Coordinates of C-alpha atoms in Angstrom, one line a residue:
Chain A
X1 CA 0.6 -2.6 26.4
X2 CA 4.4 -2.4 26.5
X3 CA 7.7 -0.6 24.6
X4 CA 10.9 -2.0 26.2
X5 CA 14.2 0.0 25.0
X6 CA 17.7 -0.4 25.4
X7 CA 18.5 3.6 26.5
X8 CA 15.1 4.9 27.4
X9 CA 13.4 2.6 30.3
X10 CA 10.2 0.3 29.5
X11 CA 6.7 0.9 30.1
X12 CA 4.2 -2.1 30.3
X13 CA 0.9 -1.4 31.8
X14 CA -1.7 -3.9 30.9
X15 CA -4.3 -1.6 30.8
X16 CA -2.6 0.1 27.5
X17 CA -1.7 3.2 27.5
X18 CA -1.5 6.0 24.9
X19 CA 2.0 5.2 22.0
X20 CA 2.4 8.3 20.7
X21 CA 2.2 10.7 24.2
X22 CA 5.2 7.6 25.2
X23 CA 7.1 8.6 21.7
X24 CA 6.5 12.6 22.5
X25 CA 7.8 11.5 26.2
X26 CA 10.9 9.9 24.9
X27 CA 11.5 12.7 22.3
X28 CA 11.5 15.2 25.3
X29 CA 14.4 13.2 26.7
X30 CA 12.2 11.6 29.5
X31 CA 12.3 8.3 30.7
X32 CA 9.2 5.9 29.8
X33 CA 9.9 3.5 33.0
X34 CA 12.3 1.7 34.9
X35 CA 15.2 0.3 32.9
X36 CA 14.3 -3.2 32.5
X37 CA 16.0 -6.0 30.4
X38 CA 14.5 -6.7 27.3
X39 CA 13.8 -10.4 27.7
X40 CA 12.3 -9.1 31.6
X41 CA 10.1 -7.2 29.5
X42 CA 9.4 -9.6 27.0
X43 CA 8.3 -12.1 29.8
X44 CA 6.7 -9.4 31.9
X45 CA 4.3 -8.5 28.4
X46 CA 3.9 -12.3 27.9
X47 CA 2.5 -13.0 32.0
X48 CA -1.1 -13.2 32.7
X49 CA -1.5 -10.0 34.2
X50 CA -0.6 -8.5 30.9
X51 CA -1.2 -11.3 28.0
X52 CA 0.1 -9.3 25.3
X53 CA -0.7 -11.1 21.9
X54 CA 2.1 -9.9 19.8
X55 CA 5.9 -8.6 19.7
X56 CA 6.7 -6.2 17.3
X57 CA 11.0 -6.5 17.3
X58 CA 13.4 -4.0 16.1
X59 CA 16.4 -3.9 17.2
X60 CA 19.5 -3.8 15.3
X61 CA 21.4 -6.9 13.8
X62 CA 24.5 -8.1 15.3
X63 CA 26.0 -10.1 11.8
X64 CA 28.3 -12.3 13.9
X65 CA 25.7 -13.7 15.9
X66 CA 22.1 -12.7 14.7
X67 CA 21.5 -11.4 18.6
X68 CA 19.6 -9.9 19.8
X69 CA 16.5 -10.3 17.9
X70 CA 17.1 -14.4 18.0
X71 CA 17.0 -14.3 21.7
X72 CA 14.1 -11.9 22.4
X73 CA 11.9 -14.2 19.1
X74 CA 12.2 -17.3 21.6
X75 CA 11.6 -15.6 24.6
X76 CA 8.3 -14.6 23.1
X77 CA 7.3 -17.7 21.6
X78 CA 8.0 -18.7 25.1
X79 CA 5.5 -16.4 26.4
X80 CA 2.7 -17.4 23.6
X81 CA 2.9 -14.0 21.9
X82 CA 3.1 -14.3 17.9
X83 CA 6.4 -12.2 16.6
X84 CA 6.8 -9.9 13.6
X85 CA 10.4 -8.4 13.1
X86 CA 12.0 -6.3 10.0
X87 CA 15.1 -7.9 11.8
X88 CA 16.6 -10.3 9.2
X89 CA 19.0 -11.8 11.9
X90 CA 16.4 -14.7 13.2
X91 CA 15.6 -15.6 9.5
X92 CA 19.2 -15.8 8.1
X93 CA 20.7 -17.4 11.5
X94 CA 17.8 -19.8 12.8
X95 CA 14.4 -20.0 10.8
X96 CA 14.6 -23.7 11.0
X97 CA 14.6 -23.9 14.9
X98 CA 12.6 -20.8 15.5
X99 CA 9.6 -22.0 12.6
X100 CA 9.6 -25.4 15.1
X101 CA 9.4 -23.1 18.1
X102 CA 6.5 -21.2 16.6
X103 CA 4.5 -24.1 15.1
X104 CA 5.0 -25.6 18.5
X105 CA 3.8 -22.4 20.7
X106 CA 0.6 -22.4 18.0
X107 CA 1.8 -18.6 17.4
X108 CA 3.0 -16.8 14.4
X109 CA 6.8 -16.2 13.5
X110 CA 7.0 -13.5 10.6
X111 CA 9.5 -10.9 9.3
X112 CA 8.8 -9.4 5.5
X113 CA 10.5 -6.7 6.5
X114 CA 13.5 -8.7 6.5
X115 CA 14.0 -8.2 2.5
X116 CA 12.6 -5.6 0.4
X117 CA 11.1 -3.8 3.3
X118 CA 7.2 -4.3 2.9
X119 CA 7.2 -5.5 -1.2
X120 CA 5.2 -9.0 -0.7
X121 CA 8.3 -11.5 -1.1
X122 CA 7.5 -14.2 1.8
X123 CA 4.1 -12.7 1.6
X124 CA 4.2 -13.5 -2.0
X125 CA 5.2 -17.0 -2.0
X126 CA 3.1 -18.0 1.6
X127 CA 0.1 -16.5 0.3
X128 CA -0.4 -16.4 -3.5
X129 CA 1.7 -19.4 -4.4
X130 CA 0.1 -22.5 -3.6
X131 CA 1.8 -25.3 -4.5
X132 CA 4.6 -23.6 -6.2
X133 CA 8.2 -24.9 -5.9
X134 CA 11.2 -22.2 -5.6
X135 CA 14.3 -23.6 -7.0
X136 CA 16.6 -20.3 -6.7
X137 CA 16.2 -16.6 -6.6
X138 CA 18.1 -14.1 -7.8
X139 CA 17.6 -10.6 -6.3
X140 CA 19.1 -6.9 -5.8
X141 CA 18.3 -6.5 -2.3
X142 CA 21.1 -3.9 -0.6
X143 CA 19.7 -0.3 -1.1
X144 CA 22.9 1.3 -0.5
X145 CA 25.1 -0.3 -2.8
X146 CA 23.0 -0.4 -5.4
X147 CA 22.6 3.8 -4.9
X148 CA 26.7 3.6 -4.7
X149 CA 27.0 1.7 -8.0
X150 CA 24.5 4.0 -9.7
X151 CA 26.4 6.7 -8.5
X152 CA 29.9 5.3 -9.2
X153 CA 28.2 4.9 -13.3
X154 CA 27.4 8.4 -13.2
X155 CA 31.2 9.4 -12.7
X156 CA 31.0 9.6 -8.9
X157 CA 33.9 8.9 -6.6
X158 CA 33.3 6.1 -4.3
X159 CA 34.2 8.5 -1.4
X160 CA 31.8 11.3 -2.3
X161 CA 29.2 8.7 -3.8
X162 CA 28.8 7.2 0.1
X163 CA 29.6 10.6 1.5
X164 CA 26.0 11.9 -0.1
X165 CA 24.4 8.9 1.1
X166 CA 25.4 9.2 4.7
X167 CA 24.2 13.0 5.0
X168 CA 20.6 11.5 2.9
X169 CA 20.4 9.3 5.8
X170 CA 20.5 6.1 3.4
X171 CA 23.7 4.8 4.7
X172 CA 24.5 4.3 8.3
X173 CA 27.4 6.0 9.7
X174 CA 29.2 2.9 9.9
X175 CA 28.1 1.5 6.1
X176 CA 30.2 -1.6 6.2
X177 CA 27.6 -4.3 6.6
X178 CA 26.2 -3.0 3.3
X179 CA 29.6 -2.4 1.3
X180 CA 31.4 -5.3 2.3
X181 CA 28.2 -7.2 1.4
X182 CA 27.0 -8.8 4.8
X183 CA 23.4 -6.8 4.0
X184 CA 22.8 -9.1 1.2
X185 CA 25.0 -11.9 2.4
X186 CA 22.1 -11.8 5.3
X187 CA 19.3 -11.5 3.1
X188 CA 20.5 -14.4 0.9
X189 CA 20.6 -16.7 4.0
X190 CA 17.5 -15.5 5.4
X191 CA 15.7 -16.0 1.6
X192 CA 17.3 -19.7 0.9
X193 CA 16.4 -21.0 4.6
X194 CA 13.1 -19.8 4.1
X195 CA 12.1 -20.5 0.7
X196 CA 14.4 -23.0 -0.5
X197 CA 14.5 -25.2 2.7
X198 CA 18.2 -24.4 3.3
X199 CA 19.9 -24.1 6.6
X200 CA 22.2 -21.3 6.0
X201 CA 24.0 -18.5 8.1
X202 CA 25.3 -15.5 6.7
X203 CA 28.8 -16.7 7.0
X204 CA 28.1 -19.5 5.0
X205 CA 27.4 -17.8 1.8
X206 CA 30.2 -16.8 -0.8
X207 CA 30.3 -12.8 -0.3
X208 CA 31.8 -10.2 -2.7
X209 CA 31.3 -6.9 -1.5
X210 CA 32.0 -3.2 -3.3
X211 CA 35.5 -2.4 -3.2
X212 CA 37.5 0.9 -4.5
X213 CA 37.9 -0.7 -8.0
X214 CA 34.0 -1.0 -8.4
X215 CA 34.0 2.5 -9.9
X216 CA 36.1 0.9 -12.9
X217 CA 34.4 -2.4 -12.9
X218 CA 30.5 -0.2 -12.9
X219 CA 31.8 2.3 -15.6
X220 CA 33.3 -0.4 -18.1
X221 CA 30.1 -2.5 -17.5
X222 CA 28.6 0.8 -19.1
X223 CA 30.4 1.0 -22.0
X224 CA 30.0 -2.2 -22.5
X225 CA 26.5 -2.5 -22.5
X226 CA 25.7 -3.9 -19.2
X227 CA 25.7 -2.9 -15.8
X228 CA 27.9 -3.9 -12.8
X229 CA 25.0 -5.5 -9.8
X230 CA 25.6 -6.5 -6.5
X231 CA 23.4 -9.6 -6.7
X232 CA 22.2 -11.9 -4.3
X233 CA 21.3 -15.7 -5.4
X234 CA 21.0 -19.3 -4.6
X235 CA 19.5 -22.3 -6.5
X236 CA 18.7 -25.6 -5.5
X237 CA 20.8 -26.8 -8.4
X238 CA 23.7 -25.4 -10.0
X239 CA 22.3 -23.8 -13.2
X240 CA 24.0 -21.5 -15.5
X241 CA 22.8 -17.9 -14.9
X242 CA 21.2 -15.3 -17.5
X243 CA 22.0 -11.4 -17.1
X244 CA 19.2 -9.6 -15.2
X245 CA 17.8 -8.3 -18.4
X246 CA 14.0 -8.9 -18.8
X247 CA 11.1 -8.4 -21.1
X248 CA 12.4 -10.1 -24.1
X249 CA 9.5 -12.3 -26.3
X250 CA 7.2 -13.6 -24.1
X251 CA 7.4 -12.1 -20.5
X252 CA 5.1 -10.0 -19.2
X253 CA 5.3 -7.4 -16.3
X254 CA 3.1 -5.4 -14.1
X255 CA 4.1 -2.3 -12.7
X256 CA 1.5 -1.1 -9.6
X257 CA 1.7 2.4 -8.1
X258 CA 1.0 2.0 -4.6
X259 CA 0.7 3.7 -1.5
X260 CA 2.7 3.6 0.8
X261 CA 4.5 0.9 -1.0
X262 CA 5.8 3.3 -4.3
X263 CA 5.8 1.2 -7.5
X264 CA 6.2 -2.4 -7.4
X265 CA 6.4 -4.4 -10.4
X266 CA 5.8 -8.1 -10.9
X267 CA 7.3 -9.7 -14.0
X268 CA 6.9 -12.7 -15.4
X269 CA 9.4 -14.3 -17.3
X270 CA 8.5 -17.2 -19.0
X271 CA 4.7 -17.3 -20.3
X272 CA 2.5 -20.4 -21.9
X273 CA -0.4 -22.2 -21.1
X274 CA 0.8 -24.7 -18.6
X275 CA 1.0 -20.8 -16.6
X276 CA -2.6 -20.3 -16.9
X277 CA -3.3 -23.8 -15.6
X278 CA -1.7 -22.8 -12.7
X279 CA -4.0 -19.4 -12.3
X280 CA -6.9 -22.2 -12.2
X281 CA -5.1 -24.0 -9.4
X282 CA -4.0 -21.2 -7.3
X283 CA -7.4 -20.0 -7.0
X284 CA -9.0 -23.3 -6.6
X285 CA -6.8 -23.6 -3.5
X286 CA -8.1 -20.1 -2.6
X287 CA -11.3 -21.3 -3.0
X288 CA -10.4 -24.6 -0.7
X289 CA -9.0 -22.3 2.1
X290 CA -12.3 -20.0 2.4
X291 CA -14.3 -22.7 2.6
X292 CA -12.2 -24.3 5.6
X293 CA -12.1 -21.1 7.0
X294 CA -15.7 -20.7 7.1
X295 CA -16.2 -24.0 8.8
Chain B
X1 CA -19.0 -34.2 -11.7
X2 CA -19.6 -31.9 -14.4
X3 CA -17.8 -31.4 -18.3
X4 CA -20.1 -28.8 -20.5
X5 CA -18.8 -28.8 -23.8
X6 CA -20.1 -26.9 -26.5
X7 CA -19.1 -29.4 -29.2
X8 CA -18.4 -32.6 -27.4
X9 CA -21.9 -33.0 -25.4
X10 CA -21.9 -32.7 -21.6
X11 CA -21.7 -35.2 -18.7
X12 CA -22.6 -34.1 -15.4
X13 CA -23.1 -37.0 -12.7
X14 CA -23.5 -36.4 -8.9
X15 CA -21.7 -39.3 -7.7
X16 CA -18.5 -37.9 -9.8
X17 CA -16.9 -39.5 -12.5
X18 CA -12.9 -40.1 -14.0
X19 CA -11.8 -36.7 -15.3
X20 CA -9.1 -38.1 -17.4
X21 CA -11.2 -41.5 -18.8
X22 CA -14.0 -38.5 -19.7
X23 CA -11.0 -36.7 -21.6
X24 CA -9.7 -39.6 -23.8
X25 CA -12.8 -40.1 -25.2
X26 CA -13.0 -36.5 -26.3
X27 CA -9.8 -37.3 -28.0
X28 CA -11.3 -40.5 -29.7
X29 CA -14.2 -38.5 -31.0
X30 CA -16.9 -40.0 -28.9
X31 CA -19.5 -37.8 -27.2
X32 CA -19.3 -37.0 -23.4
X33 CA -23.0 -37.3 -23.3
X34 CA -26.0 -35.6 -24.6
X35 CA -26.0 -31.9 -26.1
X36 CA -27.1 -29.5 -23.6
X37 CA -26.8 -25.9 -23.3
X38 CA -24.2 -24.8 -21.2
X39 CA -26.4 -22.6 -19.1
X40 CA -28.6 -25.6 -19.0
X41 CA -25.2 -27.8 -18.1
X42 CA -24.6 -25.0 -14.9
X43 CA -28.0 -24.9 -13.9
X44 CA -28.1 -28.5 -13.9
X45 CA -24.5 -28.9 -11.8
X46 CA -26.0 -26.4 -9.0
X47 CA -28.9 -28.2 -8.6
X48 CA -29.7 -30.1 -5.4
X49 CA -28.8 -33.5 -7.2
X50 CA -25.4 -32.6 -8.0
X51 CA -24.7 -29.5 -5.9
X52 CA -21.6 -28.9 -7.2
X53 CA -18.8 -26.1 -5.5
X54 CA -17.1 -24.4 -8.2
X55 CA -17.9 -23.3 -11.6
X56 CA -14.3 -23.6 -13.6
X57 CA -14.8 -21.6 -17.2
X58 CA -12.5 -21.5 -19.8
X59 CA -14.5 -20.4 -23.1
X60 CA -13.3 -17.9 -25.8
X61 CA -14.0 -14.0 -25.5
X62 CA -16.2 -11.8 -27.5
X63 CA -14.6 -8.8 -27.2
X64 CA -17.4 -6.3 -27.9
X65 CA -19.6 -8.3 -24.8
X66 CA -17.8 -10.6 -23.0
X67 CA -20.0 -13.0 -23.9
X68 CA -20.2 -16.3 -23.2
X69 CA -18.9 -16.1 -19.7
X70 CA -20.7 -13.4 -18.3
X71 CA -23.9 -15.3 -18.3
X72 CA -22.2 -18.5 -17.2
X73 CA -20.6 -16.8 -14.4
X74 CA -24.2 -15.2 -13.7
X75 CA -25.6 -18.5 -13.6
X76 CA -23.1 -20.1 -11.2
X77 CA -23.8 -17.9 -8.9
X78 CA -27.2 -17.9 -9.1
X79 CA -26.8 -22.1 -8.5
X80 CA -24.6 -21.1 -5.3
X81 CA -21.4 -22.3 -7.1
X82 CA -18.1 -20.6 -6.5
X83 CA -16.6 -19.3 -9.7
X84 CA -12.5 -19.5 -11.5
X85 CA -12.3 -18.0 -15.1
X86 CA -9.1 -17.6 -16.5
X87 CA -11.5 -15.5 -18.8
X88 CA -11.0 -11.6 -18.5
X89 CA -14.7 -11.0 -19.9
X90 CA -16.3 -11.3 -17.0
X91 CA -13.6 -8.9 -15.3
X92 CA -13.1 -6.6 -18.0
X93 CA -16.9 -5.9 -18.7
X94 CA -19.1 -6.7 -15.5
X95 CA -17.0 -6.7 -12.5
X96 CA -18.6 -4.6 -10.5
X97 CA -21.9 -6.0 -11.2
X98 CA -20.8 -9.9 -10.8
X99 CA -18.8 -8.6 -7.6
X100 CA -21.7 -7.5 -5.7
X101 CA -23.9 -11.0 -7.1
X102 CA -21.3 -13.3 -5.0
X103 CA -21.1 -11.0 -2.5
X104 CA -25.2 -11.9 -1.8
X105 CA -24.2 -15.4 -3.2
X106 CA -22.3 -15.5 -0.3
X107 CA -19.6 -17.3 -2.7
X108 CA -16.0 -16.5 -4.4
X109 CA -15.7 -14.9 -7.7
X110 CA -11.8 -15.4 -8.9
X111 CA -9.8 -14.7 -11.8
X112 CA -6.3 -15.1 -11.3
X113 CA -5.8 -16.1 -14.8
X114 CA -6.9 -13.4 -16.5
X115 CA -3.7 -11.3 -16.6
X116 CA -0.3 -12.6 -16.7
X117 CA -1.3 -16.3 -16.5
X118 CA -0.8 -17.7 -12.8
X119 CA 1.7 -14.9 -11.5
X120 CA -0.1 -13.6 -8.6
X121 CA -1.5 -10.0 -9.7
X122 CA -5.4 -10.1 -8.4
X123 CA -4.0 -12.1 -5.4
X124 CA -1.1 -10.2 -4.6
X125 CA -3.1 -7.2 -4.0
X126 CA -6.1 -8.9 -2.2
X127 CA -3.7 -11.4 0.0
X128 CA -0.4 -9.6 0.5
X129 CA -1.1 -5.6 0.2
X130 CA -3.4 -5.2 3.3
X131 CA -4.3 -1.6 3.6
X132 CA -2.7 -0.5 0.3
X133 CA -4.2 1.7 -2.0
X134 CA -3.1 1.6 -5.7
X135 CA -2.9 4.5 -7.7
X136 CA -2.2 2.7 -10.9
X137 CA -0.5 0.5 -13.3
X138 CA 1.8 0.4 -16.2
X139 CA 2.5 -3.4 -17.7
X140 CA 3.3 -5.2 -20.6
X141 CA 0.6 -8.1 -20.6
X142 CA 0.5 -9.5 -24.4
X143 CA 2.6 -12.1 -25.0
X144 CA 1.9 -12.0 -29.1
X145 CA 2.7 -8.5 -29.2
X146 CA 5.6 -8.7 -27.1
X147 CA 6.8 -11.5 -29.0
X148 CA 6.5 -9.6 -32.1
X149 CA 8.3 -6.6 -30.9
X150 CA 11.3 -8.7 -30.1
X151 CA 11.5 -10.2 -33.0
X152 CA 11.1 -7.2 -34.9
X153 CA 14.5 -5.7 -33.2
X154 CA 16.1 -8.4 -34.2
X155 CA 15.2 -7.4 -38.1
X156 CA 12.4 -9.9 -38.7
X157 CA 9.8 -8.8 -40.9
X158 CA 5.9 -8.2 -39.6
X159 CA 4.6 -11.3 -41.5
X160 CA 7.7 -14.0 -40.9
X161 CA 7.9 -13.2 -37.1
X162 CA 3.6 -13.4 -37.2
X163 CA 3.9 -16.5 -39.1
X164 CA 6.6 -18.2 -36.5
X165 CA 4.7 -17.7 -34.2
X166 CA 1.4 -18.8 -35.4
X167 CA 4.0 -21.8 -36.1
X168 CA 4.8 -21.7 -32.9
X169 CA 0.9 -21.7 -31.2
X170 CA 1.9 -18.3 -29.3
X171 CA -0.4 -16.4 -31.4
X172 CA -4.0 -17.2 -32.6
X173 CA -5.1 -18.2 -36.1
X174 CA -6.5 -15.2 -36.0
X175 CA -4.6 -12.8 -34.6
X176 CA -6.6 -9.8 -34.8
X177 CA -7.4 -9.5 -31.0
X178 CA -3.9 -9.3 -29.8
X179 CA -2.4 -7.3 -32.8
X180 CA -5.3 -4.5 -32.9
X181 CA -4.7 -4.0 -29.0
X182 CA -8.4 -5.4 -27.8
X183 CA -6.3 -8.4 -25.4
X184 CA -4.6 -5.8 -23.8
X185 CA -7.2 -3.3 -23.3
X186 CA -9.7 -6.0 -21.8
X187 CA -6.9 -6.5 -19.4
X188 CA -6.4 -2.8 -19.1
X189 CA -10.2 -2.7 -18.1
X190 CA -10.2 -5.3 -15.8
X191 CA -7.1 -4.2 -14.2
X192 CA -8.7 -0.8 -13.9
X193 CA -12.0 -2.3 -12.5
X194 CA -10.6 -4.3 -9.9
X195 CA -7.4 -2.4 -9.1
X196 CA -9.0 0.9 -9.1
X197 CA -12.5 0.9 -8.6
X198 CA -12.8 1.5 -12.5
X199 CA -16.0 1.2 -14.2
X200 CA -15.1 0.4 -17.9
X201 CA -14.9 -1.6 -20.7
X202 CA -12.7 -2.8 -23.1
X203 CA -14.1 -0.7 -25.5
X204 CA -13.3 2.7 -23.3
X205 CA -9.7 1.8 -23.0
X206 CA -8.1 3.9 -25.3
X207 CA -5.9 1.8 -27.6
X208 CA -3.3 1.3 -30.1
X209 CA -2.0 -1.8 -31.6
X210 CA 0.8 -2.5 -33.4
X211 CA 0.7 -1.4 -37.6
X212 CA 3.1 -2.3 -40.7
X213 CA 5.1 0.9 -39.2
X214 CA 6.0 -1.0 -35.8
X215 CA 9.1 -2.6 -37.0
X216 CA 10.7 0.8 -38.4
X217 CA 10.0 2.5 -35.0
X218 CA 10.8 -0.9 -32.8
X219 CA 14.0 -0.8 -34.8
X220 CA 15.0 3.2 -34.5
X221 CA 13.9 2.7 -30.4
X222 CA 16.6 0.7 -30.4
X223 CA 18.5 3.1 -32.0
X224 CA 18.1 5.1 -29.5
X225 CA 18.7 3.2 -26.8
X226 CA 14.8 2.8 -26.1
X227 CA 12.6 -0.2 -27.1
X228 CA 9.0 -0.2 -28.0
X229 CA 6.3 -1.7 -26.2
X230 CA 2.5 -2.2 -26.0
X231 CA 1.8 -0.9 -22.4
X232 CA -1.4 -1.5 -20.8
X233 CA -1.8 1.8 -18.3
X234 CA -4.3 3.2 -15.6
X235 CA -3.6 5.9 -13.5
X236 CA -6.3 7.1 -10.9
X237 CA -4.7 10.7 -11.0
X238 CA -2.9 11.8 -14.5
X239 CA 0.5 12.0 -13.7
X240 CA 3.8 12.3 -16.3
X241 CA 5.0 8.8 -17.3
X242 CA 8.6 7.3 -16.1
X243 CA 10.3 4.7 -18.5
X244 CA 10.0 1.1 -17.7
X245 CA 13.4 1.3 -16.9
X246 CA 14.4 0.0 -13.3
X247 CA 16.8 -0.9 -11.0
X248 CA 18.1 2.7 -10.4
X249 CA 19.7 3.6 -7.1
X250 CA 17.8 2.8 -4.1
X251 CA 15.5 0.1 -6.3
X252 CA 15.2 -4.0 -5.2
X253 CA 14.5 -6.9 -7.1
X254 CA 14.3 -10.2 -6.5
X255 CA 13.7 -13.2 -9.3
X256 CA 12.1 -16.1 -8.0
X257 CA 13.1 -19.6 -9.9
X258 CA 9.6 -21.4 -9.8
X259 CA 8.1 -24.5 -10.3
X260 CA 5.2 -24.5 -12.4
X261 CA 5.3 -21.1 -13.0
X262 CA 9.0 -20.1 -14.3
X263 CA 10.5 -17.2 -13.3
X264 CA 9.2 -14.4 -11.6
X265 CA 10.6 -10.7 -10.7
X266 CA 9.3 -8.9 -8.1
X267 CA 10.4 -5.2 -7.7
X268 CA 10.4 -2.5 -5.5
X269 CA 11.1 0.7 -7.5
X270 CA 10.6 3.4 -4.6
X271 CA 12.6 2.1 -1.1
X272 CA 12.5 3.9 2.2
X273 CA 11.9 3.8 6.1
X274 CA 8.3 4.5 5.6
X275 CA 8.3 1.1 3.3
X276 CA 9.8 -0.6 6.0
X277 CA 7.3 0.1 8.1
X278 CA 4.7 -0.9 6.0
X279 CA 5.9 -4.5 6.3
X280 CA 5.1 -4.4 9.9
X281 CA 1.3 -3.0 9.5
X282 CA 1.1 -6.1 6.6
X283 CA 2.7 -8.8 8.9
X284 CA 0.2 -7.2 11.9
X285 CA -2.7 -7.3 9.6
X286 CA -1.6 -11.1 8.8
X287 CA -1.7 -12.2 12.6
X288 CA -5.0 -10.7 13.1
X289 CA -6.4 -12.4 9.8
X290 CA -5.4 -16.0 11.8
X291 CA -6.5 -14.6 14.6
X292 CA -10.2 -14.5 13.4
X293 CA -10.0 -17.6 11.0
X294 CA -8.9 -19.5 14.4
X295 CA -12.2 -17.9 16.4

């Protein structure tokens, strides 16, 4: 019922109309509509002559502010429509008002696209982890510096390294929100508001991003038998940390092949039987939940 | 209301009784009540006296039937009672069968448990992959083996790092089930089964365990740069096998600290737009879930 953009107009027609003759449209260079100001449109698609039920948001992140995605989520919630955004700006700037907001409107406020792009991680915890308690998480969640650092360990030059990514289309043309770290810095906010109860902003957490001595640092990490990470972390108590390395003695891991989500693998790190107690609860709770469901 | 006990008599009361007073005097040696069969027991718990919801069943495998919990399961549903196992018997021999019995039971068949403890495998697929197909799987899910392969690195011998952890209560008295590979391929089978729309058994998984040979090859992996593992694999379409290696270029990973269930590690080997996009389909998929529970 509705596409509002920034450079192309916006069409909202409450009868619906047909998504991908707008795309070929907009493709041809054509207008879809009327310019119109996104939170207009948002209210417009939100009115009773249109009732749209949900916003789909993706618009790009402004790290200084979170805007505009924070803006257009509450105008929304505003205009009872549930939200999903890959946009990790209203996560990592203002989950804790916008959850409120949400709970309040009786609509939906959710963005796994925010981290990992569509691997279950909030998914993971809302949904299969019933009565589970995150203390921390530790996580390589910034594509392109993790492809730079692989390339740097393969002899790369930084320069030619982010060069190649740029013409692969993995980095943007202006890549310094993922080398000077404010990618993960975002994700790391967005992660520990969300799953550890924290009320973070981006600026808030410690930031080391990849500089020109990281092809050094990566290629001596090498030879030394490890390997130089960009990581992103929090815990709920300061706690000494263990190298990424996984699969020693007891842990267990599951590696699914997926479409359209590619291999994901889940590992588990520390096994025993107090772990299969838990299976028993989780899907007693499942259990709990259909039947409530049902009634 | 319910405790069928193959050695300790049974005790089933409709009015419900205290779990943990029932428990202490199965530690003092008294009986729980009379001796009844435990299909008796079930029969007896579904029945309109009692009526109980859930079957919860814990009892040992046989490996070449998946006996005893096939019938139990068989007869929960047959009383109307939902059904947990942390057994993969049922799984690994029947599913498709048991499946379409709660199906017209019009009840829940779940089994969390049976692979990789309380990590969310079965339910990650069912509750946070909408739409996804899987293609297959490659995991390391024996913790006795896995255990034993580590230790043999380290230059343990076969029998000491068997014996430890017998010692230890990791591995069974008799240890026969997870050395000879038959753990691993019942979990291969009900991986396969409920993954992939398998049909198999245990027995049709083909299968190697670990030998008086493991430690010289665990040990010349190493070597190598390479390290030796029992993998339990499916594939729907036969396809050349990757290392278990990760992390590479444009891979994420995030390790979640948990209470109760330790760390987990959930990666994303293959990134891209198209993943991103995915996590919008799942998020829509989860609004129109609530949608409907809410009708």
């Amino acid at each position: 019922v509705g596409i509002p953009t920034p450079r192309h107009g916006s069409k909202c027609d409450g009868a619906g109309f047909d998504a991908a003759q707008a795309a070929s449209s907009v493709e041809r260079g054509d207008a879809l509509g009327p310019a119109l100001s996104s939170l207009d449109a948002i209210r417009r698609l939100g009115s009773p002559s249109i009732e749209a039920c949900v916003l789909v948001e993706t618009t790009p992140l402004d790290i200084q502010s979170g805007e505009p995605a924070i803006s257009h989520v509450r105008a929304a919630f505003a205009a009872g429509m549930h939200v999903i955004t890959a946009n990790k700006g209203p996560a990592a700037f203002a989950y804790r008002a916008l959850a409120a907001e949400a709970r309040r409107a009786g609509v939906s406020f959710l963005f796994e696209g925010a981290v990992m792009d569509g691997v279950p991680v909030f998914n993971l915890v809302r949904e299969t982890l019933p009565a589970v308690t995150i203390r921390g998480f530790r996580g390589v969640v910034n594509s392109t510096t993790n492809h730079i650092l692989s390339a740097l360990e393969r002899g790369e030059s930084f320069a030619s390294a982010l060069a190649r990514m740029q013409a692969d289309g993995v980095a943007e043309a202006d890549p310094s929100l993922d080398i000077d770290g404010w990618d993960a810095a975002a994700k790391t906010a967005a992660l520990a508001n969300v799953l550890l109860d924290a009320d973070l902003t981006p600026q808030r957490v410690d930031r080391e991003g990849l500089t020109a001595a990281s092809g050094a640092r990566a290629r001596s990490a090498i030879a030394a038998g490890r390997r130089l990470k960009l990581v992103a972390t929090a815990t709920c108590h300061a706690d000494g940390h263990d190298p990424l390395a996984i699969l020693d003695d007891q842990a267990n891991a599951l590696e699914l092949d997926t479409w359209p989500m590619g291999r994901i693998v889940i590992t588990e790190r520390d096994g025993g039987l107090e772990k299969t107690a838990y299976a028993l609860v989780s899907d007693l709770v499942t259990v709990a939940r259909r039947i409530r469901a049902r009634r």
